[in-house]
Coordinates of C-alpha atoms in Angstrom, one line a residue:
M17 CA -9.6 1.6 -24.6
R18 CA -11.6 2.1 -21.4
R19 CA -14.6 4.4 -21.8
H20 CA -14.7 7.5 -19.7
N21 CA -17.4 7.5 -17.0
I22 CA -19.1 10.9 -17.3
Q23 CA -20.1 10.7 -13.6
L24 CA -16.5 10.9 -12.4
D25 CA -13.8 13.6 -12.6
K26 CA -10.2 12.9 -13.6
N27 CA -9.4 11.9 -10.0
G28 CA -12.3 9.3 -9.8
R29 CA -14.5 11.5 -7.6
L30 CA -18.2 11.9 -8.0
R31 CA -19.1 14.8 -10.3
H32 CA -22.6 13.8 -11.5
F33 CA -24.8 11.0 -10.0
L34 CA -26.7 9.5 -12.9
T35 CA -26.7 5.7 -12.3
I36 CA -25.2 3.1 -10.0
E37 CA -23.9 1.2 -13.0
G38 CA -20.2 1.7 -13.6
L39 CA -19.5 2.9 -10.0
N40 CA -17.2 0.8 -7.8
R41 CA -17.8 -0.5 -4.3
K42 CA -15.4 1.9 -2.7
L43 CA -17.4 4.9 -4.0
L44 CA -20.7 3.4 -2.9
V45 CA -19.3 2.8 0.6
E46 CA -18.0 6.4 0.7
I47 CA -21.5 7.6 -0.1
L48 CA -22.9 5.5 2.8
D49 CA -20.2 6.6 5.2
T50 CA -20.7 10.3 4.3
A51 CA -24.5 9.9 4.8
E52 CA -23.8 8.4 8.2
S53 CA -21.9 11.5 9.2
F54 CA -24.9 13.6 8.1
S55 CA -27.6 11.5 9.8
G56 CA -27.2 13.4 13.1
V57 CA -27.8 16.8 11.5
T58 CA -31.5 16.3 11.3
E59 CA -31.7 15.6 15.0
Q60 CA -30.0 18.9 16.0
S61 CA -31.9 22.0 17.1
I62 CA -30.4 23.9 14.1
K63 CA -30.7 21.4 11.2
K64 CA -28.1 23.0 9.0
V65 CA -24.4 22.7 8.0
P66 CA -22.6 25.3 5.9
L67 CA -21.1 23.1 3.2
L68 CA -23.1 24.5 0.3
R69 CA -23.6 28.1 1.5
G70 CA -23.8 30.4 -1.5
K71 CA -24.5 27.6 -4.0
T72 CA -27.8 27.4 -6.0
I73 CA -29.5 24.1 -6.6
V74 CA -32.4 23.8 -9.1
N75 CA -35.0 21.0 -8.8
L76 CA -36.0 20.4 -12.4
F77 CA -38.9 17.9 -12.2
F78 CA -40.6 17.0 -15.4
E79 CA -42.5 14.3 -13.6
A80 CA -44.8 14.6 -10.6
S81 CA -43.2 13.9 -7.3
T82 CA -43.8 14.8 -3.7
R83 CA -41.6 12.7 -1.5
T84 CA -38.5 12.7 -3.7
R85 CA -38.6 16.4 -4.5
T86 CA -39.2 17.3 -0.8
T87 CA -36.3 15.3 0.5
F88 CA -34.0 16.7 -2.2
E89 CA -35.2 20.2 -1.2
L90 CA -34.7 19.5 2.5
A91 CA -31.3 18.0 1.9
A92 CA -30.1 21.0 -0.1
K93 CA -31.4 23.5 2.5
R94 CA -29.7 21.5 5.3
L95 CA -26.5 22.0 3.4
S96 CA -27.3 25.8 3.4
A97 CA -27.8 26.0 -0.4
D98 CA -30.3 28.2 -2.1
V99 CA -33.0 26.0 -3.7
L100 CA -35.1 26.8 -6.8
N101 CA -38.1 24.6 -7.7
I102 CA -39.0 24.9 -11.3
N103 CA -42.7 24.3 -12.2
V104 CA -42.1 22.6 -15.5
A105 CA -45.8 22.6 -16.3
A106 CA -45.7 26.5 -16.4
S107 CA -42.1 26.8 -17.7
A108 CA -40.9 27.9 -21.1
T109 CA -40.6 24.2 -22.3
S110 CA -44.4 24.0 -22.2
K111 CA -44.4 27.0 -24.6
G112 CA -42.1 25.3 -27.1
E113 CA -38.7 26.2 -25.8
S114 CA -36.2 23.3 -26.2
L115 CA -34.7 21.5 -23.1
L116 CA -31.2 22.8 -24.0
D117 CA -32.4 26.4 -24.3
T118 CA -34.0 26.1 -20.9
L119 CA -30.8 24.6 -19.4
H120 CA -28.7 27.4 -21.0
N121 CA -30.9 30.0 -19.5
L122 CA -30.6 28.5 -16.1
Q123 CA -26.9 28.2 -16.5
A124 CA -26.8 32.0 -17.3
M125 CA -28.3 32.6 -13.9
H126 CA -25.2 30.9 -12.4
C127 CA -26.8 27.8 -10.9
D128 CA -24.5 25.1 -9.6
M129 CA -26.5 21.9 -9.6
F130 CA -29.5 20.5 -11.4
V131 CA -31.6 17.7 -9.8
V132 CA -33.5 16.2 -12.6
R133 CA -36.6 13.9 -12.8
H134 CA -37.9 13.0 -16.3
D135 CA -40.1 10.4 -17.8
R136 CA -37.6 9.6 -20.6
S137 CA -34.8 7.2 -19.9
G138 CA -31.4 8.9 -20.4
A139 CA -32.7 12.4 -19.8
A140 CA -30.4 13.1 -16.9
H141 CA -27.4 11.7 -18.8
F142 CA -28.3 14.0 -21.8
I143 CA -28.4 17.0 -19.6
A144 CA -25.1 16.1 -17.9
Q145 CA -23.4 16.0 -21.3
H146 CA -24.5 19.5 -22.1
V147 CA -24.1 21.5 -18.9
A148 CA -21.1 23.8 -18.2
P149 CA -18.2 22.2 -16.3
H150 CA -19.0 23.8 -13.0
I151 CA -22.5 22.3 -12.9
S152 CA -23.3 18.9 -11.4
V153 CA -26.4 16.8 -12.4
I154 CA -28.2 14.5 -10.0
N155 CA -30.6 12.0 -11.4
A156 CA -33.9 11.9 -9.4
G157 CA -35.4 9.2 -11.7
D158 CA -35.4 8.9 -15.5
G159 CA -38.0 6.7 -17.2
R160 CA -37.4 3.0 -16.6
H161 CA -33.6 3.5 -16.4
A162 CA -32.4 4.5 -13.0
H163 CA -33.2 6.0 -9.6
P164 CA -29.8 6.0 -8.0
T165 CA -30.4 8.1 -4.9
Q166 CA -33.4 5.9 -4.0
A167 CA -31.1 2.8 -4.3
M168 CA -28.5 4.3 -2.1
L169 CA -30.9 5.3 0.6
D170 CA -32.2 1.7 0.5
M171 CA -28.6 0.5 0.9
F172 CA -28.1 2.8 3.8
T173 CA -31.3 1.4 5.5
I174 CA -30.1 -2.2 4.9
R175 CA -26.7 -1.4 6.4
R176 CA -28.2 0.2 9.4
H177 CA -30.0 -3.1 10.2
K178 CA -27.7 -5.8 8.8
K179 CA -24.2 -4.3 9.1
D180 CA -22.6 -6.5 6.6
F181 CA -23.8 -7.0 3.0
A182 CA -21.8 -10.1 2.2
P183 CA -24.0 -12.8 3.8
L184 CA -27.4 -11.4 2.8
N185 CA -30.1 -12.9 0.6
I186 CA -32.3 -10.1 -0.7
A187 CA -35.6 -10.4 -2.6
I188 CA -37.1 -7.6 -4.8
V189 CA -40.8 -8.3 -5.4
G190 CA -43.2 -6.9 -8.0
D191 CA -43.1 -5.0 -11.2
I192 CA -39.4 -5.4 -12.1
L193 CA -40.1 -4.6 -15.8
H194 CA -41.0 -1.0 -15.4
S195 CA -39.1 -0.2 -12.2
R196 CA -36.1 2.1 -12.4
V197 CA -35.7 1.6 -8.7
A198 CA -35.2 -2.2 -9.1
R199 CA -32.5 -1.7 -11.7
S200 CA -30.6 0.7 -9.5
Q201 CA -31.1 -1.6 -6.4
I202 CA -29.8 -4.6 -8.3
H203 CA -26.6 -2.7 -9.5
A204 CA -26.0 -1.4 -5.9
L205 CA -26.6 -4.8 -4.2
T206 CA -24.3 -6.7 -6.6
T207 CA -21.6 -4.0 -6.4
L208 CA -21.7 -4.2 -2.6
G209 CA -21.3 -8.0 -2.8
V210 CA -24.5 -9.5 -1.3
N211 CA -24.7 -13.3 -1.4
E212 CA -27.8 -13.5 -3.5
V213 CA -30.3 -11.1 -5.2
R214 CA -33.7 -12.6 -6.1
V215 CA -36.3 -10.9 -8.3
I216 CA -39.8 -12.2 -7.8
G217 CA -42.8 -11.4 -10.0
P218 CA -45.1 -12.5 -12.8
E219 CA -43.5 -13.4 -16.1
T220 CA -45.3 -10.4 -17.7
L221 CA -43.6 -8.0 -15.4
M222 CA -40.1 -9.4 -15.7
P223 CA -37.5 -8.1 -18.2
A224 CA -36.4 -10.9 -20.6
D225 CA -32.7 -10.3 -19.9
V226 CA -32.9 -9.7 -16.2
E227 CA -30.7 -12.7 -15.3
A228 CA -27.8 -11.0 -17.1
L229 CA -27.8 -8.5 -14.1
G230 CA -26.7 -11.3 -11.8
V231 CA -30.0 -12.1 -10.1
H232 CA -32.0 -15.3 -9.6
V233 CA -35.6 -15.2 -11.0
H234 CA -38.6 -16.5 -9.2
H235 CA -42.3 -16.5 -10.3
D236 CA -43.5 -18.0 -7.1
L237 CA -43.5 -15.6 -4.1
R238 CA -43.4 -18.3 -1.5
E239 CA -40.5 -20.0 -3.1
G240 CA -38.6 -16.8 -3.5
L241 CA -39.1 -15.6 0.1
R242 CA -37.5 -18.6 1.7
D243 CA -34.6 -17.6 4.1
V244 CA -34.3 -14.1 2.8
D245 CA -32.9 -11.3 5.1
V246 CA -34.5 -8.4 3.3
V247 CA -37.7 -8.1 1.2
I248 CA -38.1 -5.0 -1.0
T249 CA -41.7 -4.7 -2.5
L250 CA -42.3 -2.5 -5.5
R251 CA -45.3 -0.5 -6.7
L252 CA -47.1 -1.6 -9.9
Q253 CA -46.1 1.1 -12.4
H254 CA -49.5 1.4 -14.1
E255 CA -48.5 4.6 -15.8
R256 CA -45.7 2.8 -17.8
M257 CA -47.7 -0.3 -18.7
R258 CA -48.8 -0.9 -22.2
G259 CA -51.7 -3.4 -22.5
A260 CA -53.2 -5.8 -20.0
L261 CA -50.2 -7.3 -18.2
L262 CA -52.2 -8.5 -15.1
P263 CA -55.6 -10.2 -14.8
S264 CA -56.6 -7.9 -11.9
E265 CA -55.1 -6.2 -8.8
H266 CA -57.0 -8.7 -6.7
E267 CA -55.3 -11.6 -8.4
Y268 CA -51.9 -9.9 -8.2
F269 CA -52.3 -9.5 -4.5
R270 CA -53.3 -13.1 -4.1
L271 CA -50.2 -14.3 -5.8
F272 CA -47.6 -11.6 -5.1
G273 CA -49.0 -9.4 -2.3
L274 CA -46.8 -9.5 0.8
T275 CA -48.8 -10.8 3.8
E276 CA -47.7 -11.9 7.3
E277 CA -48.4 -15.5 6.3
K278 CA -46.0 -15.4 3.3
L279 CA -43.4 -13.3 5.2
A280 CA -43.2 -16.2 7.7
L281 CA -41.1 -18.1 5.1
A282 CA -38.3 -15.5 5.4
K283 CA -35.7 -15.3 8.2
P284 CA -37.2 -14.3 11.6
D285 CA -35.2 -11.0 11.6
V286 CA -36.2 -10.1 8.0
I287 CA -36.8 -6.4 7.3
V288 CA -39.5 -5.2 4.8
M289 CA -38.8 -2.2 2.6
H290 CA -40.8 -0.3 -0.1
P291 CA -39.6 2.8 -2.1
G292 CA -43.2 4.2 -2.0
P293 CA -45.8 5.3 -2.6
I294 CA -47.3 2.0 -1.3
N295 CA -50.6 0.6 -2.5
R296 CA -52.1 -1.2 0.5
G297 CA -53.9 -4.4 -0.5
V298 CA -52.2 -4.5 -3.9
E299 CA -48.5 -5.2 -3.3
I300 CA -48.4 -5.2 0.5
D301 CA -50.9 -5.8 3.3
S302 CA -51.3 -3.1 5.9
A303 CA -50.4 -5.5 8.7
V304 CA -46.9 -5.9 7.0
A305 CA -46.5 -2.2 6.0
D306 CA -47.2 -1.1 9.5
G307 CA -45.7 -4.1 11.3
S308 CA -42.6 -4.4 13.5
R309 CA -40.4 -5.6 10.6
S310 CA -41.3 -2.7 8.3
V311 CA -38.6 0.0 7.9
I312 CA -40.5 1.9 5.2
L313 CA -40.6 5.2 7.1
E314 CA -36.9 4.8 8.1
Q315 CA -36.2 4.8 4.3
V316 CA -37.9 8.2 4.0
T317 CA -35.9 9.6 6.9
H318 CA -32.6 8.3 5.5
G319 CA -33.3 9.8 2.1
I320 CA -32.3 13.2 3.4
A321 CA -28.9 12.2 4.8
V322 CA -28.1 10.2 1.7
R323 CA -29.0 13.0 -0.7
M324 CA -27.0 15.4 1.5
A325 CA -24.0 13.1 1.0
I326 CA -24.4 12.8 -2.7
M327 CA -24.9 16.5 -3.3
S328 CA -21.9 17.5 -1.1
M329 CA -19.7 14.9 -2.7
A330 CA -20.7 15.9 -6.3
M331 CA -20.2 19.6 -5.6
S332 CA -16.9 19.2 -3.7
S333 CA -15.3 17.3 -6.7
H334 CA -15.0 20.5 -8.6
A335 CA -15.8 23.3 -6.2
N336 CA -13.2 22.6 -3.4
I337 CA -15.8 23.2 -0.7
E338 CA -14.3 24.2 2.6
G339 CA -16.1 23.3 5.8
E340 CA -16.7 20.7 8.3
I341 CA -19.6 18.5 9.2
T342 CA -20.7 19.6 12.7

């Protein structure tokens, strides 16, 4: 018997957005197309559409974040929603209240959506299982598990430059072991049907079972970069490391840091991406991060349109939102 996907309603529409895993290509393309329709909103003099007017969205961040929380807040406000940012460090959970009691209190205030970031894998899924039927949950990053909205804004950025996913060879470089972004990117890229996904990094930062995700593993950066169309570099996740997994940051940069000289092995029209925050001189050289092939700041810009798309799709699946994108 096929297991029900909690992210989808009975008609197969997005209700929660917790992970890319288990979603089909049609739905991912729908997210990208909807984001495309929102991309012009940020360039208008009045940067708002009325789709979520009267709705209340709560940013519930149990982990520090600036860029992700800001883009979620901007996305919600551009959909005309009311936004509440909960300071978890000063909330009742820090005084001993359980997570479920906190959620039930927020529900009693008639909120409509929770955007959740948590350091524990599965936290967003747990919350989605316990919220009232009229509430959607968006995962803004949970432990090592998933960061699905980051993956979709990355897919949006790739499609803007490369148009068709099918012929692409894409390399993800760095700390694959601790990266929730890498996992979501791999699921998105394989679902969208790219030709080849390569993961490149030291053996100590590579999950033992990563090949089961359908990727090719490289421990030599130069070998892995040959003829790729897209390079995605990742931050070293020091906060999640246990023990000495690297000799030094200097040695890591020598072997796996992206420089112009190493990038020359990729295709001439390669684009360089990074989910941020970047550590210059550790995973990427400034000449590459600021160079003509870098689309890192475009990723930040696209994050707003993609999050607008996901929020509006999740809410419309059970709220019958009326309105048009103008």
